[in-house]
Amino acid sequence: MTQELTSPSPAPQAPGTGRGPGWWRDAVIYQVYVRSFADSDGDGIGDLRGARERLPYLKDLGVDAVWLTPFYASPQADGGYDVADYRAVDPLFGTLQDADELIRTAHDLGLRVIVDIVPNHTSDRHPWFQDPELARQRYLFRPGKGESGELPPNDWESVFGGPAWTRTDRGDWYLHLFAPEQPDLNWDNPEVHAEFEAIMRFWLDLGVDGFRVDVAHGMIKAPGLPDIGHGAQAQLIGAQVLPFFDQDGVHAIHRAWRRLLDGYGDAHGKQVIGVAEAWAPTAERLALYVRPDELHQAFNFQFLNAPWQSDALRSVIDASLAATASVGAPTTWVLSNHDVVRHTTRLGGSLARARAATLLMLALPGSAYLYQGEELGLPEVTDLPDEVRQDPAFFRGGRATGAVGPGTDTESAPDGVAAGGQDGFRDGCRVPLPWSGELPPYGFGPGGSWLPQPADWGGLTVAAQTGDPASTLELYRAALELRRRLPGLGDGPMSWAPAPDGVLALTRPGLLCTVNTLGHDVGLPAPGTPLLSSAPVTVDDATAQLPGDSCTWWAI
Ligand code: GLC
């Protein structure tokens, strides 16, 4: 049965506002995990200059924007998601001038720049937390339970493992949903709101085009901070509304930020966006974050967590499109990021599936996020020695990752690779990129690399793959080039076409996309002329042979 799914039409251009239909609605946005992208000074840690020097590569790859993970002053207890000064660049990554130059260079190349903002918590080294009086007002301190307050105020667990509370020398406790070095802010305090609005304006004035809002579902906690009543709470994230995640109160904050972003954009003739890293139990609840007066996009982790199985993929795609259409927002697709197992490894350790999944994602209506290195087909590094690991969850005995919820396709994960990465941790997807050469650090920088790179990555470097039509890098380049050229891709309508079991067929204007999720060839009447395929497709006597685990775009 053919089912018509219509993605919402873009909002009409408001005269004189520079808003237009919305560049983000079908943008391909590339995540730069700064410390692992490119190192300019030889300390083994990627930096802003290194990133700026490689921007032409991203332009050539064909993306529309880059999202930079936190590069702010930070003790680095959680890879920079513990910010001590939101207006300063950490010396590890460079200077404010480097940030300014990076933004200018990106704009000169026609690339937009999104930066992270971390509003749920700061570093414990933040001046507010360092000052006991200020800390009491701006963070969540509570007396302990028990005869002498020796027990935590409630039963909440940190996402990284262990209790979500730490006791101070003064005897009271403070809340940290992540590491103890990341105290949660008190969003009942108007000074916290004012400060984050000022921080946003600071970066907007430096020219950024938007913010990726870290833990956008976290800032508001249920009144009275009630107990949950049972353990293993990390498993519940994204599966149900928790007293600390996905509380309805967060939406007022996002509305205020939308007003700020629109106001700033209107005043400067540009469109600046907010993208929510939000974990919600259903596609409908996630869609609340992208209502017309809230943020512009939300990461669609339901798609990321879908198993490689045609029915499951189809239902997650349908649910995602329907939910966002109900609020008039575009859907945002993502397969990999710095918190999850790289999709090459997650999808059964199969590069074929990863390539097919990417082509499927890029054929869907809406915007797509790419994580650095996926265009090289990099696998998760699963044999890092303990002494090099840096993920705070590893040291806290937690299993889960950042705010990564349940439902990852553990069944198709290879032995020994848990959903969250190596043993459930996140360093394995953060290994520095291989750019060129046969030996580590593969052109990452003039020194070494902060995490060891595998000895067999010589064939995966950008240099090795460039110009090889069979390479994953050239597949990404070709797909992104077609996406720019074919008006039917990106935002717009999509419908399902009939297909054999295990195969998906979806049509976009002028294009049909087939996905064979089975491990063997499937024959079907050739639907058109092949435009691009993740694996060699043959057409004989009007019959197409779709290779196992492949995706093909057909001109129709
Ligand atoms: C988000 C980030 C993750 C971080 C966490 C706490 O989930 O993506 O890397 O650890 O927030 O800030």
Coordinates of C-alpha atoms and ligand atoms in Angstrom, one line a residue:
M1 CA 0.0 0.0 0.0
T2 CA 1.3 3.4 -0.9
Q3 CA 1.1 5.9 2.0
E4 CA 1.4 9.6 1.5
L5 CA 3.4 11.3 4.1
T6 CA 3.7 15.0 3.7
S7 CA 6.3 17.0 5.5
P8 CA 5.0 20.4 6.6
S9 CA 5.4 23.3 4.2
P10 CA 7.9 25.9 5.2
A11 CA 6.6 29.0 7.0
P12 CA 6.1 31.9 4.6
Q13 CA 8.8 34.5 4.6
A14 CA 8.1 37.3 7.0
P15 CA 8.9 40.5 5.1
G16 CA 12.0 42.3 6.3
T17 CA 12.9 39.7 8.9
G18 CA 15.4 37.6 7.0
R19 CA 13.6 34.5 8.3
G20 CA 12.7 32.9 5.0
P21 CA 11.7 29.3 4.8
G22 CA 14.4 28.2 7.2
W23 CA 17.9 27.1 6.2
W24 CA 17.9 24.5 8.9
R25 CA 14.9 22.6 7.5
D26 CA 17.0 20.5 5.3
A27 CA 20.5 21.4 6.3
V28 CA 23.3 18.8 6.6
I29 CA 25.2 19.7 9.8
Y30 CA 28.6 18.2 10.5
Q31 CA 29.5 17.7 14.2
V32 CA 33.1 18.6 14.9
Y33 CA 34.3 17.1 18.2
V34 CA 37.0 19.7 18.5
R35 CA 39.5 17.7 20.6
S36 CA 39.6 14.9 18.0
F37 CA 39.2 16.7 14.7
A38 CA 42.6 18.3 13.9
D39 CA 45.4 19.5 16.1
S40 CA 47.4 22.6 15.0
D41 CA 50.0 22.8 17.8
G42 CA 51.2 19.3 18.4
D43 CA 49.9 18.7 21.9
G44 CA 47.8 15.8 20.6
I45 CA 44.5 17.6 21.3
G46 CA 42.4 19.0 18.5
D47 CA 41.9 22.7 18.5
L48 CA 40.1 25.6 16.9
R49 CA 42.9 26.5 14.6
G50 CA 43.1 22.9 13.4
A51 CA 39.4 23.0 12.8
R52 CA 39.6 26.2 10.9
E53 CA 42.4 24.9 8.6
R54 CA 40.2 21.9 7.7
L55 CA 37.1 23.9 6.9
P56 CA 37.7 23.7 3.2
Y57 CA 37.5 19.9 3.6
L58 CA 34.0 20.3 5.0
K59 CA 33.0 22.7 2.3
D60 CA 34.2 20.2 -0.3
L61 CA 32.4 17.3 1.5
G62 CA 29.3 19.3 0.9
V63 CA 27.8 20.1 4.3
D64 CA 25.9 23.2 5.1
A65 CA 27.0 23.9 8.7
V66 CA 29.3 22.7 11.4
W67 CA 28.4 22.2 15.0
L68 CA 31.4 22.6 17.4
T69 CA 31.4 20.7 20.7
P70 CA 32.3 22.8 23.8
F71 CA 35.6 24.5 23.6
Y72 CA 35.0 26.8 26.6
A73 CA 37.2 27.2 29.6
S74 CA 36.8 23.9 31.5
P75 CA 38.7 21.5 33.8
Q76 CA 37.6 18.8 31.2
A77 CA 36.0 16.5 33.7
D78 CA 33.5 15.6 31.0
G79 CA 35.2 16.5 27.7
G80 CA 34.3 20.2 28.1
Y81 CA 30.7 19.7 29.1
D82 CA 31.7 21.0 32.5
V83 CA 32.1 24.7 31.7
A84 CA 33.9 27.1 34.1
D85 CA 33.6 30.2 31.9
Y86 CA 31.1 30.3 29.1
R87 CA 32.7 33.3 27.5
A88 CA 36.3 32.1 27.3
V89 CA 38.0 29.6 25.1
D90 CA 40.0 26.9 27.0
P91 CA 43.7 27.3 26.3
L92 CA 43.7 23.7 25.2
F93 CA 41.6 24.7 22.2
G94 CA 43.0 28.2 21.5
T95 CA 41.8 31.7 22.1
L96 CA 38.7 33.8 21.5
Q97 CA 40.4 35.2 18.5
D98 CA 40.8 31.7 17.1
A99 CA 37.0 31.2 17.6
D100 CA 36.3 34.5 15.9
E101 CA 38.6 33.5 12.9
L102 CA 37.0 30.1 12.7
I103 CA 33.5 31.6 12.5
R104 CA 34.6 34.2 9.9
T105 CA 36.4 31.6 7.7
A106 CA 33.4 29.3 7.9
H107 CA 31.1 32.2 6.8
D108 CA 33.5 33.1 3.9
L109 CA 33.2 29.5 2.7
G110 CA 29.4 29.6 3.0
L111 CA 29.3 27.3 6.1
R112 CA 27.2 28.2 9.1
V113 CA 28.4 27.6 12.7
I114 CA 26.5 26.2 15.6
V115 CA 28.1 26.0 19.1
D116 CA 27.1 24.0 22.1
I117 CA 25.5 25.6 25.1
V118 CA 25.4 23.7 28.4
P119 CA 22.6 25.1 30.6
N120 CA 21.7 22.2 32.9
H121 CA 25.0 22.3 34.9
T122 CA 28.3 24.2 35.1
S123 CA 31.7 23.0 36.2
D124 CA 32.3 22.9 40.0
R125 CA 35.1 25.4 39.1
H126 CA 32.6 28.0 37.9
P127 CA 32.9 31.2 40.0
W128 CA 29.2 30.8 41.0
F129 CA 29.9 27.4 42.5
Q130 CA 33.1 28.5 44.1
D131 CA 31.3 31.3 46.1
P132 CA 29.3 29.5 48.9
E133 CA 26.7 32.3 49.0
L134 CA 26.1 32.4 45.3
A135 CA 26.2 28.7 45.0
R136 CA 23.4 28.2 47.5
Q137 CA 21.1 30.4 45.3
R138 CA 22.1 29.2 41.9
Y139 CA 22.5 25.5 42.3
L140 CA 20.4 22.8 43.9
F141 CA 21.6 22.3 47.5
R142 CA 19.5 20.3 50.0
P143 CA 19.9 18.9 53.5
G144 CA 20.6 15.2 53.7
K145 CA 18.3 12.5 55.1
G146 CA 19.0 10.3 58.1
E147 CA 19.8 11.3 61.7
S148 CA 22.6 13.6 60.9
G149 CA 21.9 14.3 57.2
E150 CA 24.3 11.5 56.2
L151 CA 22.0 10.2 53.5
P152 CA 21.4 11.8 50.1
P153 CA 18.2 14.0 49.9
N154 CA 16.6 11.5 47.4
D155 CA 17.2 8.4 45.4
W156 CA 18.2 10.0 42.1
E157 CA 21.1 8.4 40.3
S158 CA 23.7 10.2 38.2
V159 CA 23.6 9.3 34.5
F160 CA 27.3 8.4 34.9
G161 CA 26.6 6.0 37.7
G162 CA 26.3 6.4 41.5
P163 CA 24.2 8.8 43.5
A164 CA 23.3 12.1 41.9
W165 CA 24.2 13.9 45.1
T166 CA 27.5 14.8 46.7
R167 CA 27.9 16.1 50.3
T168 CA 29.9 19.2 50.9
D169 CA 32.2 20.0 53.8
R170 CA 29.4 22.1 55.2
G171 CA 27.2 19.0 55.5
D172 CA 24.6 19.7 52.9
W173 CA 24.3 18.0 49.5
Y174 CA 24.2 19.3 45.9
L175 CA 22.6 17.7 42.9
H176 CA 24.6 16.6 39.9
L177 CA 22.7 14.5 37.3
F178 CA 26.1 13.9 35.6
A179 CA 29.6 13.9 37.3
P180 CA 30.1 15.5 40.7
E181 CA 32.2 18.1 38.9
Q182 CA 29.0 19.1 37.1
P183 CA 26.6 20.7 39.6
D184 CA 23.0 21.2 38.4
L185 CA 21.9 24.8 38.1
N186 CA 18.8 26.1 39.9
W187 CA 16.5 27.3 37.1
D188 CA 14.0 28.7 39.6
N189 CA 16.5 31.5 40.0
P190 CA 15.9 34.4 37.5
E191 CA 19.6 35.2 37.5
V192 CA 20.3 31.8 35.9
H193 CA 17.9 32.7 33.1
A194 CA 19.5 36.1 32.6
E195 CA 23.0 34.7 32.5
F196 CA 22.3 32.2 29.8
E197 CA 20.5 34.8 27.7
A198 CA 23.6 37.0 28.1
I199 CA 25.9 34.1 27.1
M200 CA 23.8 33.4 24.0
R201 CA 24.0 37.1 23.0
F202 CA 27.8 37.0 23.5
W203 CA 28.2 34.2 21.0
L204 CA 25.6 35.6 18.6
D205 CA 27.6 38.8 18.6
L206 CA 30.6 36.8 17.6
G207 CA 28.6 35.6 14.6
V208 CA 27.4 32.1 15.5
D209 CA 24.3 30.8 13.6
G210 CA 22.8 28.8 16.4
F211 CA 23.2 26.6 19.5
R212 CA 23.0 23.0 20.2
V213 CA 21.4 22.9 23.6
D214 CA 22.9 20.3 25.8
V215 CA 20.5 18.3 28.0
A216 CA 17.7 20.5 26.9
H217 CA 15.2 18.2 28.7
G218 CA 17.0 18.6 32.1
M219 CA 16.9 22.1 33.5
I220 CA 13.6 21.8 35.4
K221 CA 13.1 19.3 38.2
A222 CA 9.8 18.2 39.7
P223 CA 8.7 20.2 42.7
G224 CA 9.9 18.7 45.9
L225 CA 12.5 16.5 44.1
P226 CA 10.5 13.3 44.7
D227 CA 12.1 9.9 44.9
I228 CA 11.8 7.6 41.9
G229 CA 11.5 4.5 44.0
H230 CA 13.9 2.2 42.2
G231 CA 17.4 1.9 40.8
A232 CA 18.9 1.5 37.3
Q233 CA 17.5 5.0 36.4
A234 CA 19.9 5.4 33.5
Q235 CA 17.9 2.8 31.7
L236 CA 14.7 4.9 32.1
I237 CA 16.1 8.0 30.4
G238 CA 14.1 8.5 27.3
A239 CA 11.7 5.7 28.2
Q240 CA 9.6 7.7 30.6
V241 CA 9.2 11.2 32.0
L242 CA 11.4 11.4 35.1
P243 CA 11.3 13.9 37.9
F244 CA 14.6 15.3 36.5
F245 CA 14.1 14.8 32.8
D246 CA 11.5 16.0 30.3
Q247 CA 9.5 18.0 32.9
D248 CA 7.0 20.2 31.2
G249 CA 8.5 23.3 32.8
V250 CA 11.5 23.1 30.4
H251 CA 9.4 24.4 27.6
A252 CA 9.0 27.9 29.1
I253 CA 12.8 28.2 28.9
H254 CA 12.9 27.1 25.2
R255 CA 10.1 29.6 24.4
A256 CA 12.1 32.4 26.0
W257 CA 15.2 31.3 24.0
R258 CA 13.2 31.2 20.8
R259 CA 12.1 34.8 21.3
L260 CA 15.7 35.7 21.9
L261 CA 16.9 33.9 18.7
D262 CA 14.2 35.3 16.5
G263 CA 14.6 38.8 17.9
Y264 CA 18.4 38.6 17.3
G265 CA 17.9 37.1 13.9
D266 CA 15.4 39.8 12.9
A267 CA 17.6 42.5 14.1
H268 CA 20.6 41.2 12.1
G269 CA 18.8 39.9 9.0
K270 CA 19.7 36.2 9.6
Q271 CA 18.2 33.1 11.0
V272 CA 19.7 31.7 14.1
I273 CA 18.6 28.4 15.5
G274 CA 18.4 26.2 18.6
V275 CA 18.7 22.4 18.4
A276 CA 17.7 20.4 21.4
E277 CA 19.6 17.5 22.7
A278 CA 16.5 16.1 24.3
W279 CA 15.5 12.6 25.4
A280 CA 11.8 12.1 25.5
P281 CA 9.9 8.9 25.8
T282 CA 7.9 9.3 22.6
A283 CA 8.2 11.0 19.3
E284 CA 5.2 13.1 20.3
R285 CA 6.8 14.4 23.5
L286 CA 10.0 15.1 21.5
A287 CA 8.0 17.1 19.1
L288 CA 7.0 19.4 21.9
Y289 CA 10.5 20.8 21.9
V290 CA 10.1 22.0 18.3
R291 CA 6.7 23.6 18.5
P292 CA 6.7 26.8 16.4
D293 CA 7.6 29.0 19.4
E294 CA 10.3 26.6 20.8
L295 CA 13.6 25.3 19.4
H296 CA 14.0 24.7 15.7
Q297 CA 15.3 21.2 15.8
A298 CA 15.6 18.2 18.1
F299 CA 17.9 15.2 17.6
N300 CA 15.8 12.2 16.7
F301 CA 17.4 9.5 18.8
Q302 CA 14.6 7.1 18.1
F303 CA 15.9 6.8 14.6
L304 CA 19.5 6.4 15.9
N305 CA 18.3 3.6 18.1
A306 CA 16.3 1.7 15.5
P307 CA 17.5 -1.8 14.6
W308 CA 18.6 -2.6 11.1
Q309 CA 15.2 -4.1 10.2
S310 CA 12.8 -2.8 7.6
D311 CA 9.6 -2.8 9.6
A312 CA 11.3 -1.1 12.6
L313 CA 13.0 1.5 10.4
R314 CA 9.7 2.2 8.6
S315 CA 7.7 2.6 11.8
V316 CA 10.3 4.9 13.4
I317 CA 10.4 7.0 10.2
D318 CA 6.6 7.3 10.1
A319 CA 6.4 8.1 13.8
S320 CA 9.1 10.8 13.5
L321 CA 7.6 12.4 10.4
A322 CA 4.1 12.4 11.9
A323 CA 5.2 13.8 15.2
T324 CA 7.1 16.7 13.8
A325 CA 4.5 17.4 11.1
S326 CA 2.0 17.8 13.8
V327 CA 3.9 20.8 15.1
G328 CA 5.0 22.1 11.6
A329 CA 8.7 21.3 12.3
P330 CA 11.2 19.5 10.0
T331 CA 12.5 16.1 11.2
T332 CA 16.2 15.8 12.2
W333 CA 18.0 12.6 11.5
V334 CA 21.2 11.4 13.1
L335 CA 23.1 8.1 13.2
S336 CA 26.3 8.8 15.1
N337 CA 27.6 11.3 17.7
H338 CA 30.2 11.6 20.4
D339 CA 28.0 9.8 22.9
V340 CA 27.1 6.6 21.1
V341 CA 28.8 3.7 19.3
R342 CA 29.7 4.7 15.8
H343 CA 27.0 3.3 13.5
T344 CA 29.4 1.2 11.5
T345 CA 30.0 -0.9 14.6
R346 CA 26.5 -0.5 16.1
L347 CA 24.8 -1.9 13.0
G348 CA 26.4 -5.3 13.4
G349 CA 30.0 -4.2 12.7
S350 CA 28.9 -3.8 9.0
L351 CA 30.3 -1.0 6.9
A352 CA 27.8 -2.1 4.2
R353 CA 24.9 -1.4 6.6
A354 CA 26.4 1.8 7.8
R355 CA 26.8 3.1 4.2
A356 CA 23.2 2.0 3.4
A357 CA 21.8 3.6 6.6
T358 CA 23.5 6.9 5.7
L359 CA 22.1 6.9 2.2
L360 CA 18.6 6.2 3.7
M361 CA 19.0 9.0 6.2
L362 CA 20.1 11.5 3.5
A363 CA 17.1 10.6 1.4
L364 CA 14.6 11.4 4.2
P365 CA 12.8 14.7 4.4
G366 CA 14.4 17.1 6.8
S367 CA 17.8 17.9 8.2
A368 CA 20.6 15.4 8.9
Y369 CA 23.5 15.5 11.4
L370 CA 26.8 13.8 10.5
Y371 CA 29.5 13.0 13.2
Q372 CA 33.1 13.5 12.2
G373 CA 34.7 10.4 10.8
E374 CA 31.5 8.7 9.8
E375 CA 32.2 9.9 6.3
L376 CA 35.4 7.7 6.5
G377 CA 33.4 4.7 7.7
L378 CA 35.4 4.7 10.9
P379 CA 34.5 1.9 13.3
E380 CA 34.2 2.3 17.0
V381 CA 37.6 1.6 18.7
T382 CA 36.9 -1.2 21.0
D383 CA 40.2 -2.1 22.5
L384 CA 41.3 1.1 24.2
P385 CA 43.4 0.3 27.3
D386 CA 41.9 1.5 30.6
E387 CA 44.7 3.9 31.3
V388 CA 43.9 6.1 28.3
R389 CA 40.2 6.3 28.9
Q390 CA 38.7 9.7 29.9
D391 CA 34.9 9.2 29.9
P392 CA 33.8 10.1 33.4
A393 CA 31.3 7.3 33.4
F394 CA 34.1 4.8 33.2
F395 CA 35.5 6.1 36.5
R396 CA 32.1 6.2 38.2
G397 CA 31.2 2.6 37.3
G398 CA 28.2 3.7 35.3
R399 CA 27.3 1.9 32.1
A400 CA 25.4 4.4 30.2
T401 CA 26.5 7.4 28.3
G402 CA 25.9 11.2 28.4
A403 CA 22.2 11.5 28.2
V404 CA 21.9 8.5 26.0
G405 CA 18.8 6.5 26.6
P406 CA 17.9 2.9 26.2
G407 CA 16.9 1.0 23.1
T408 CA 20.2 0.8 21.2
D409 CA 20.4 -2.1 18.9
T410 CA 22.4 -4.3 21.2
E411 CA 21.2 -7.4 19.4
S412 CA 23.1 -6.6 16.3
A413 CA 26.1 -5.3 18.2
P414 CA 29.2 -7.5 17.9
D415 CA 30.2 -9.4 21.0
G416 CA 31.8 -7.3 23.6
V417 CA 30.5 -4.0 22.4
A418 CA 27.8 -2.7 24.7
A419 CA 25.2 -0.2 23.6
G420 CA 27.1 2.8 25.0
G421 CA 30.5 2.0 23.5
Q422 CA 33.4 -0.1 24.8
D423 CA 31.9 -1.7 27.9
G424 CA 29.3 1.1 27.7
F425 CA 31.7 4.0 27.6
R426 CA 32.3 6.8 25.1
D427 CA 36.0 7.1 24.3
G428 CA 35.8 4.6 21.4
C429 CA 33.9 7.0 19.2
R430 CA 36.2 9.9 20.1
V431 CA 39.5 8.7 18.7
P432 CA 41.2 11.4 16.7
L433 CA 40.5 11.5 12.9
P434 CA 43.0 10.0 10.4
W435 CA 43.7 12.5 7.7
S436 CA 46.7 11.1 5.8
G437 CA 49.7 8.8 6.0
E438 CA 50.3 5.2 7.0
L439 CA 51.1 5.7 10.7
P440 CA 49.5 7.3 13.7
P441 CA 48.7 10.2 14.2
Y442 CA 47.8 10.0 10.5
G443 CA 48.1 13.7 9.9
F444 CA 45.9 14.6 12.9
G445 CA 48.6 17.0 14.0
P446 CA 52.3 17.5 14.4
G447 CA 52.4 15.6 17.7
G448 CA 50.6 12.5 18.8
S449 CA 46.9 12.0 19.6
W450 CA 45.2 12.1 23.0
L451 CA 43.6 8.7 22.4
P452 CA 45.7 6.1 20.5
Q453 CA 44.5 5.5 16.9
P454 CA 44.4 1.9 15.6
A455 CA 47.5 0.7 13.6
D456 CA 45.3 -0.3 10.7
W457 CA 43.7 3.1 9.9
G458 CA 46.1 3.9 7.0
G459 CA 43.5 2.8 4.4
L460 CA 40.8 4.9 6.1
T461 CA 42.5 8.3 6.0
V462 CA 40.9 11.2 4.0
A463 CA 43.9 11.1 1.7
A464 CA 43.6 7.4 1.1
Q465 CA 39.9 7.6 0.3
T466 CA 39.9 10.8 -1.8
G467 CA 39.4 10.0 -5.4
D468 CA 38.5 6.3 -4.9
P469 CA 34.9 6.0 -6.1
A470 CA 34.4 2.9 -4.0
S471 CA 35.3 4.7 -0.8
T472 CA 32.9 5.8 1.9
L473 CA 34.2 9.3 1.7
E474 CA 33.4 9.6 -2.0
L475 CA 29.9 8.0 -1.3
Y476 CA 29.2 10.8 1.2
R477 CA 30.5 13.4 -1.2
A478 CA 28.4 12.1 -4.1
A479 CA 25.3 11.9 -1.9
L480 CA 25.7 15.4 -0.5
E481 CA 26.3 16.7 -4.0
L482 CA 23.1 15.0 -5.3
R483 CA 21.2 16.3 -2.3
R484 CA 22.1 19.8 -3.2
R485 CA 21.4 19.3 -6.9
L486 CA 18.1 17.4 -6.7
P487 CA 15.2 19.6 -5.7
G488 CA 13.2 16.6 -4.5
L489 CA 15.6 15.8 -1.7
G490 CA 15.8 17.7 1.6
D491 CA 12.5 19.3 2.8
G492 CA 9.3 18.1 1.1
P493 CA 6.9 15.2 0.6
M494 CA 7.8 11.5 0.9
S495 CA 5.7 8.4 0.3
W496 CA 6.3 4.6 0.7
A497 CA 6.1 2.5 -2.4
P498 CA 5.4 -1.3 -2.4
A499 CA 8.5 -3.4 -1.8
P500 CA 9.3 -7.1 -0.9
D501 CA 9.7 -8.1 2.7
G502 CA 12.9 -6.8 4.2
V503 CA 13.1 -4.0 1.6
L504 CA 12.0 -0.4 2.0
A505 CA 11.1 1.8 -1.0
L506 CA 10.4 5.4 -0.5
T507 CA 9.8 8.1 -3.1
R508 CA 10.7 11.7 -3.1
P509 CA 9.9 14.0 -6.0
G510 CA 11.9 12.6 -9.0
L511 CA 13.6 10.0 -6.9
L512 CA 13.0 6.6 -5.4
C513 CA 15.2 5.1 -2.7
T514 CA 15.4 1.4 -2.0
V515 CA 16.9 -0.1 1.1
N516 CA 17.6 -3.9 1.3
T517 CA 18.0 -4.7 5.0
L518 CA 18.5 -8.4 4.3
G519 CA 21.9 -10.0 4.2
H520 CA 21.4 -11.3 0.6
D521 CA 20.5 -10.0 -2.9
V522 CA 16.9 -9.2 -3.6
G523 CA 15.6 -8.9 -7.2
L524 CA 12.8 -6.5 -8.2
P525 CA 11.6 -4.7 -11.3
A526 CA 14.1 -1.8 -11.9
P527 CA 12.3 1.2 -10.6
G528 CA 14.3 3.7 -12.7
T529 CA 17.9 4.6 -13.4
P530 CA 20.4 4.1 -10.6
L531 CA 21.8 7.4 -9.5
L532 CA 23.9 6.4 -6.5
S533 CA 24.2 3.1 -4.5
S534 CA 26.0 2.1 -1.4
A535 CA 27.0 -1.1 -3.1
P536 CA 27.2 -2.1 -6.8
V537 CA 23.7 -2.6 -8.1
T538 CA 23.0 -4.4 -11.3
V539 CA 20.1 -4.0 -13.7
D540 CA 19.5 -6.8 -16.2
D541 CA 16.5 -7.0 -18.5
A542 CA 14.7 -4.5 -16.4
T543 CA 15.3 -6.5 -13.2
A544 CA 17.4 -4.8 -10.5
Q545 CA 19.5 -6.9 -8.1
L546 CA 19.8 -5.0 -4.8
P547 CA 22.8 -6.3 -2.9
G548 CA 22.3 -7.3 0.7
D549 CA 22.5 -4.4 3.2
S550 CA 22.5 -1.7 0.5
C551 CA 20.6 1.5 -0.4
T552 CA 20.2 2.8 -3.9
W553 CA 18.8 6.1 -5.1
W554 CA 17.0 5.8 -8.5
A555 CA 16.0 8.6 -10.8
I556 CA 12.3 8.1 -11.7
Ligands
GLC1 C1 25.2 15.5 26.7 C2 26.5 15.5 26.0 C3 27.4 14.5 26.7 C4 27.7 15.0 28.1 C5 26.3 15.3 28.8 C6 26.5 16.1 30.1 O1 24.6 14.3 26.7 O2 26.3 15.1 24.6 O3 28.6 14.3 26.0 O4 28.4 14.1 28.8 O5 25.4 16.0 28.0 O6 26.8 17.4 29.7

